[in-house]
Amino acid sequence: MKIVERLMFLVIPSCRETQKLQSRNLDEKLSLWRRSSLWMHCVMCGWCRRYGKQIKFLNRVCRDLPECGNFEKGEGLSDEAKGRIEKCLCEEKDKG
Amino acid sequence: MTEINNPESDPGVWLKDHGDHLYGYAMYRLRDKHMAEDMVQETLLSAWKAFDKFEGRSSVKTWLTTILHNKIVDFVRKAARQKLVFSGEDLDHEMPGEFSETGHINMEFGAKQWPLRPDDMAQRGDFWRVLMQCIDHLPKDTGEVFRLREVDGLSTEEICELKGIEKNNFWVILHRARKGLRACMESNWGGRHN
Ligand SMILES: [Zn+2]
């Protein structure tokens, strides 16, 4: 059993390595070898499977942040700034 | 013939309906009141000039946000050109006892199941606030590189060039950022073991 385990460690990356690869996998296409080792680890390890899904999800929502972030809840534009922008838009409209 | 005033094409209405959203996003990214106000104004002006190109495939809000996004990215590209210095210690960030000797995760540090399905989480009003806070909670330079990559959408190559870092360092920084962000979201979204 010990020998089999040792052999597995040679082929299958540890959780530490897996998490690094999972992150890198979001930035570039990994080699086939790396992708398979990632896959092998995740077949056996529920923690890393879940970790991988969660960071992938967080990456995706960050791209949506500009549109979906609830920025309206902040202080918002001041009345003074709104007036200034409105005036500028009107001037531009008149020009056009 | 009576001219029908389509509210969709009136920049004054855009300002009223979406001004605060645009301003909030610009503030989040630029942290400067005057710059954010100018960006909103420029966005509405550009949008108005390019209105004939708006095909109504997306909502006005999406369209305006995209225009602002491009302006912010242009600005950030110029402003981000500031070399980073990382020490090795900064880079390898692990909690004591997180991994075993062989590099396998210790259960108590394992990713917990989140209470809601990810897509359902994003529907909750609070989700975005917590997400922004968690990004802000990352160490300064780590958070900045992460924002450039994931919020602004710059390429790996471009960020490495702007920040004067090697790709290997870039990956370590991003790994660290994602790990920190995930952990922060988990504790603020009440993950549970099962
Ligand atoms: Zn694992």
Short mmCIF file of C-alpha atoms and ligand atoms in Angstrom, two decimals:
data_model
loop_
_atom_site.label_atom_id
_atom_site.label_comp_id
_atom_site.label_asym_id
_atom_site.label_seq_id
_atom_site.Cartn_x
_atom_site.Cartn_y
_atom_site.Cartn_z
CA MET A 1 0.00 0.00 0.00
CA LYS A 2 2.77 2.40 0.98
CA ILE A 3 4.54 1.79 -2.33
CA VAL A 4 1.40 2.38 -4.35
CA GLU A 5 0.82 5.60 -2.44
CA ARG A 6 4.36 6.76 -3.10
CA LEU A 7 3.96 6.05 -6.80
CA MET A 8 0.72 7.98 -6.90
CA PHE A 9 2.44 10.99 -5.39
CA LEU A 10 4.90 10.98 -8.25
CA VAL A 11 2.16 11.23 -10.85
CA ILE A 12 -0.61 13.07 -9.07
CA PRO A 13 0.10 16.52 -7.70
CA SER A 14 -0.55 17.43 -4.07
CA CYS A 15 -3.41 19.70 -3.03
CA ARG A 16 -0.94 22.57 -2.76
CA GLU A 17 0.25 22.07 -6.34
CA THR A 18 -3.27 21.40 -7.56
CA GLN A 19 -4.56 24.72 -6.26
CA LYS A 20 -1.72 26.54 -7.99
CA LEU A 21 -2.49 24.75 -11.24
CA GLN A 22 -6.21 25.41 -10.89
CA SER A 23 -5.52 29.11 -10.67
CA ARG A 24 -3.11 29.05 -13.58
CA ASN A 25 -5.64 27.09 -15.61
CA LEU A 26 -7.85 30.19 -15.48
CA ASP A 27 -5.16 32.29 -17.16
CA GLU A 28 -3.73 30.05 -19.83
CA LYS A 29 -4.20 26.70 -21.45
CA LEU A 30 -2.18 24.15 -19.52
CA SER A 31 -0.27 21.35 -21.21
CA LEU A 32 -2.09 18.09 -21.68
CA TRP A 33 0.11 16.51 -19.03
CA ARG A 34 -0.74 19.17 -16.48
CA ARG A 35 -4.40 19.08 -17.29
CA SER A 36 -4.52 15.32 -16.83
CA SER A 37 -2.68 15.48 -13.53
CA LEU A 38 -5.14 18.11 -12.37
CA TRP A 39 -8.02 15.94 -13.42
CA MET A 40 -6.58 12.88 -11.65
CA HIS A 41 -6.18 14.80 -8.43
CA CYS A 42 -9.71 16.16 -8.56
CA VAL A 43 -11.20 12.74 -9.15
CA MET A 44 -9.83 11.73 -5.79
CA CYS A 45 -10.08 14.94 -3.83
CA GLY A 46 -13.42 16.57 -3.13
CA TRP A 47 -11.79 19.54 -1.41
CA CYS A 48 -9.88 20.59 -4.48
CA ARG A 49 -12.82 19.86 -6.75
CA ARG A 50 -14.89 22.30 -4.75
CA TYR A 51 -12.06 24.79 -4.47
CA GLY A 52 -11.62 24.77 -8.25
CA LYS A 53 -15.30 25.39 -8.91
CA GLN A 54 -15.42 28.22 -6.42
CA ILE A 55 -12.44 30.16 -7.78
CA LYS A 56 -13.73 29.70 -11.30
CA PHE A 57 -17.07 31.11 -10.26
CA LEU A 58 -15.43 34.08 -8.51
CA ASN A 59 -13.41 34.81 -11.63
CA ARG A 60 -16.54 34.89 -13.71
CA VAL A 61 -18.45 37.21 -11.40
CA CYS A 62 -15.55 39.66 -11.23
CA ARG A 63 -15.97 40.21 -14.95
CA ASP A 64 -19.62 41.05 -14.29
CA LEU A 65 -18.80 43.38 -11.45
CA PRO A 66 -18.89 46.65 -13.47
CA GLU A 67 -22.44 45.97 -14.55
CA CYS A 68 -23.88 44.00 -11.67
CA GLY A 69 -22.15 45.60 -8.69
CA ASN A 70 -24.72 47.52 -6.68
CA PHE A 71 -22.89 50.80 -6.89
CA GLU A 72 -26.13 52.78 -6.62
CA LYS A 73 -26.04 52.07 -2.91
CA GLY A 74 -22.99 54.30 -2.52
CA GLU A 75 -23.09 58.06 -2.09
CA GLY A 76 -23.95 58.69 -5.74
CA LEU A 77 -23.35 61.78 -7.83
CA SER A 78 -23.79 65.06 -5.98
CA ASP A 79 -26.56 67.39 -7.14
CA GLU A 80 -23.88 69.84 -8.10
CA ALA A 81 -22.11 67.31 -10.33
CA LYS A 82 -25.41 66.20 -11.84
CA GLY A 83 -26.25 69.79 -12.71
CA ARG A 84 -22.85 70.33 -14.27
CA ILE A 85 -23.08 67.17 -16.38
CA GLU A 86 -26.63 67.99 -17.43
CA LYS A 87 -25.57 71.44 -18.57
CA CYS A 88 -22.69 70.03 -20.56
CA LEU A 89 -24.98 67.45 -22.23
CA CYS A 90 -27.44 70.19 -23.15
CA GLU A 91 -24.72 72.30 -24.72
CA GLU A 92 -23.56 69.35 -26.74
CA LYS A 93 -27.13 68.61 -27.83
CA ASP A 94 -27.60 72.19 -28.99
CA LYS A 95 -24.41 71.97 -31.01
CA GLY A 96 -25.59 68.80 -32.68
CA MET B 1 -45.78 65.46 -37.41
CA THR B 2 -45.21 65.24 -33.70
CA GLU B 3 -41.74 64.27 -32.72
CA ILE B 4 -41.79 61.37 -30.30
CA ASN B 5 -39.23 61.79 -27.59
CA ASN B 6 -37.78 58.38 -26.96
CA PRO B 7 -36.47 58.36 -23.38
CA GLU B 8 -33.97 55.69 -24.42
CA SER B 9 -32.13 58.22 -26.55
CA ASP B 10 -32.06 61.10 -24.09
CA PRO B 11 -28.72 61.49 -22.28
CA GLY B 12 -30.49 63.47 -19.56
CA VAL B 13 -32.57 60.39 -18.81
CA TRP B 14 -29.48 58.20 -18.84
CA LEU B 15 -27.91 60.51 -16.31
CA LYS B 16 -30.99 60.30 -14.11
CA ASP B 17 -31.40 56.52 -14.42
CA HIS B 18 -27.82 55.32 -14.51
CA GLY B 19 -25.66 58.24 -13.34
CA ASP B 20 -25.25 56.87 -9.83
CA HIS B 21 -24.37 53.41 -11.05
CA LEU B 22 -21.75 54.76 -13.45
CA TYR B 23 -20.36 57.07 -10.81
CA GLY B 24 -20.22 54.26 -8.25
CA TYR B 25 -18.30 52.02 -10.60
CA ALA B 26 -15.88 54.81 -11.56
CA MET B 27 -15.39 55.63 -7.88
CA TYR B 28 -14.79 51.99 -7.04
CA ARG B 29 -12.09 51.74 -9.65
CA LEU B 30 -10.52 55.20 -9.52
CA ARG B 31 -11.11 56.31 -5.93
CA ASP B 32 -11.23 59.94 -6.95
CA LYS B 33 -14.42 61.98 -6.87
CA HIS B 34 -13.51 64.49 -9.56
CA MET B 35 -12.05 61.94 -11.90
CA ALA B 36 -15.10 59.74 -11.45
CA GLU B 37 -17.45 62.65 -12.23
CA ASP B 38 -15.46 63.51 -15.36
CA MET B 39 -15.58 59.90 -16.46
CA VAL B 40 -19.37 59.82 -16.12
CA GLN B 41 -19.67 63.01 -18.14
CA GLU B 42 -17.36 61.72 -20.88
CA THR B 43 -19.20 58.42 -20.95
CA LEU B 44 -22.58 60.08 -21.47
CA LEU B 45 -21.14 62.38 -24.14
CA SER B 46 -19.51 59.52 -26.04
CA ALA B 47 -22.67 57.47 -25.71
CA TRP B 48 -24.79 60.27 -27.05
CA LYS B 49 -22.47 60.85 -30.01
CA ALA B 50 -22.42 57.14 -30.80
CA PHE B 51 -26.10 56.53 -30.19
CA ASP B 52 -26.73 55.50 -33.81
CA LYS B 53 -24.38 52.58 -33.18
CA PHE B 54 -26.43 51.37 -30.23
CA GLU B 55 -28.50 48.59 -31.64
CA GLY B 56 -30.55 47.83 -28.62
CA ARG B 57 -29.13 44.35 -28.33
CA SER B 58 -28.18 45.06 -24.75
CA SER B 59 -29.82 47.33 -22.22
CA VAL B 60 -28.84 50.99 -22.06
CA LYS B 61 -27.26 50.31 -18.69
CA THR B 62 -25.05 47.55 -20.13
CA TRP B 63 -24.11 49.73 -23.05
CA LEU B 64 -23.20 52.74 -20.90
CA THR B 65 -21.28 50.54 -18.47
CA THR B 66 -19.25 49.10 -21.36
CA ILE B 67 -18.33 52.57 -22.61
CA LEU B 68 -17.28 53.61 -19.12
CA HIS B 69 -15.41 50.34 -18.65
CA ASN B 70 -13.34 51.02 -21.78
CA LYS B 71 -12.54 54.52 -20.58
CA ILE B 72 -11.50 53.25 -17.17
CA VAL B 73 -9.32 50.55 -18.71
CA ASP B 74 -7.59 53.13 -20.93
CA PHE B 75 -6.91 55.24 -17.91
CA VAL B 76 -5.80 52.37 -15.72
CA ARG B 77 -3.40 51.19 -18.44
CA LYS B 78 -1.56 54.47 -18.18
CA ALA B 79 -1.81 54.77 -14.42
CA ALA B 80 -0.83 51.17 -13.69
CA ARG B 81 2.64 51.56 -15.13
CA GLN B 82 4.39 51.32 -11.84
CA LYS B 83 6.82 48.56 -11.15
CA LEU B 84 6.11 46.22 -8.29
CA VAL B 85 8.68 44.79 -5.97
CA PHE B 86 7.76 41.52 -4.36
CA SER B 87 9.85 39.66 -1.89
CA GLY B 88 9.68 35.89 -1.92
CA GLU B 89 8.08 35.95 1.50
CA ASP B 90 5.19 38.09 0.29
CA LEU B 91 4.52 35.65 -2.44
CA ASP B 92 4.18 32.31 -0.78
CA HIS B 93 1.21 32.76 1.37
CA GLU B 94 -0.04 29.80 3.34
CA MET B 95 -1.69 29.36 6.65
CA PRO B 96 0.22 27.38 9.24
CA GLY B 97 -0.97 23.79 9.14
CA GLU B 98 -2.97 24.28 5.97
CA PHE B 99 -1.16 21.50 4.14
CA SER B 100 0.35 18.25 5.41
CA GLU B 101 4.01 17.37 4.89
CA THR B 102 3.13 15.82 1.57
CA GLY B 103 1.25 18.93 0.48
CA HIS B 104 -2.23 17.53 1.03
CA ILE B 105 -4.86 19.72 2.50
CA ASN B 106 -5.78 19.40 6.14
CA MET B 107 -9.52 18.94 6.38
CA GLU B 108 -10.24 21.92 8.56
CA PHE B 109 -8.77 24.16 5.86
CA GLY B 110 -10.69 22.52 3.05
CA ALA B 111 -13.12 24.51 0.92
CA LYS B 112 -16.55 24.39 2.53
CA GLN B 113 -19.76 23.90 0.71
CA TRP B 114 -21.37 27.27 0.12
CA PRO B 115 -24.93 27.65 1.35
CA LEU B 116 -26.33 28.55 -2.07
CA ARG B 117 -25.57 27.52 -5.60
CA PRO B 118 -23.08 30.02 -7.02
CA ASP B 119 -25.52 31.42 -9.54
CA ASP B 120 -28.15 31.89 -6.87
CA MET B 121 -25.63 33.65 -4.68
CA ALA B 122 -24.99 36.26 -7.34
CA GLN B 123 -28.69 37.12 -7.31
CA ARG B 124 -28.61 38.15 -3.68
CA GLY B 125 -28.28 41.89 -3.29
CA ASP B 126 -25.55 41.62 -0.70
CA PHE B 127 -23.37 39.37 -2.78
CA TRP B 128 -21.79 42.15 -4.82
CA ARG B 129 -21.08 44.30 -1.80
CA VAL B 130 -19.31 41.43 -0.04
CA LEU B 131 -17.40 40.63 -3.23
CA MET B 132 -16.14 44.19 -3.55
CA GLN B 133 -15.18 44.29 0.10
CA CYS B 134 -13.32 41.01 -0.20
CA ILE B 135 -11.37 42.24 -3.23
CA ASP B 136 -10.50 45.39 -1.30
CA HIS B 137 -9.44 43.26 1.61
CA LEU B 138 -6.61 41.64 -0.39
CA PRO B 139 -3.09 42.96 0.20
CA LYS B 140 -2.63 46.16 -1.81
CA ASP B 141 -0.46 45.02 -4.72
CA THR B 142 -2.07 41.60 -4.88
CA GLY B 143 -5.49 43.21 -5.10
CA GLU B 144 -4.35 45.64 -7.76
CA VAL B 145 -2.97 42.91 -10.02
CA PHE B 146 -6.15 40.91 -9.48
CA ARG B 147 -8.38 43.87 -10.40
CA LEU B 148 -6.34 44.59 -13.53
CA ARG B 149 -6.77 40.99 -14.61
CA GLU B 150 -10.27 40.08 -13.52
CA VAL B 151 -12.24 43.30 -13.25
CA ASP B 152 -10.52 45.31 -16.00
CA GLY B 153 -9.79 42.28 -18.16
CA LEU B 154 -6.19 43.12 -19.14
CA SER B 155 -4.12 40.25 -20.52
CA THR B 156 -1.45 38.44 -18.53
CA GLU B 157 1.25 39.74 -20.90
CA GLU B 158 0.11 43.31 -20.58
CA ILE B 159 0.01 43.24 -16.80
CA CYS B 160 3.47 41.65 -16.59
CA GLU B 161 4.79 44.38 -18.86
CA LEU B 162 3.05 47.20 -16.96
CA LYS B 163 4.11 45.94 -13.57
CA GLY B 164 7.55 44.70 -14.57
CA ILE B 165 6.98 41.21 -13.24
CA GLU B 166 7.77 37.74 -14.55
CA LYS B 167 4.93 35.47 -15.54
CA ASN B 168 5.84 33.08 -12.76
CA ASN B 169 5.40 35.83 -10.20
CA PHE B 170 2.17 36.88 -11.84
CA TRP B 171 0.72 33.41 -11.40
CA VAL B 172 1.77 33.28 -7.78
CA ILE B 173 0.12 36.66 -7.16
CA LEU B 174 -3.10 35.61 -8.86
CA HIS B 175 -3.15 32.30 -7.04
CA ARG B 176 -2.75 34.11 -3.77
CA ALA B 177 -5.47 36.62 -4.67
CA ARG B 178 -7.99 33.96 -5.68
CA LYS B 179 -7.25 31.96 -2.59
CA GLY B 180 -7.69 34.98 -0.34
CA LEU B 181 -10.83 36.08 -2.10
CA ARG B 182 -12.35 32.61 -1.89
CA ALA B 183 -11.62 32.34 1.81
CA CYS B 184 -13.05 35.81 2.45
CA MET B 185 -16.23 35.04 0.53
CA GLU B 186 -16.58 31.78 2.40
CA SER B 187 -16.37 33.35 5.82
CA ASN B 188 -18.69 36.17 4.86
CA TRP B 189 -21.20 33.94 3.21
CA GLY B 190 -21.37 31.46 6.05
CA GLY B 191 -20.00 28.34 4.37
CA ARG B 192 -20.71 25.08 6.16
CA HIS B 193 -19.10 21.67 6.27
CA ASN B 194 -20.83 18.67 4.79
ZN ZN C 1 -6.77 18.09 -3.07
#
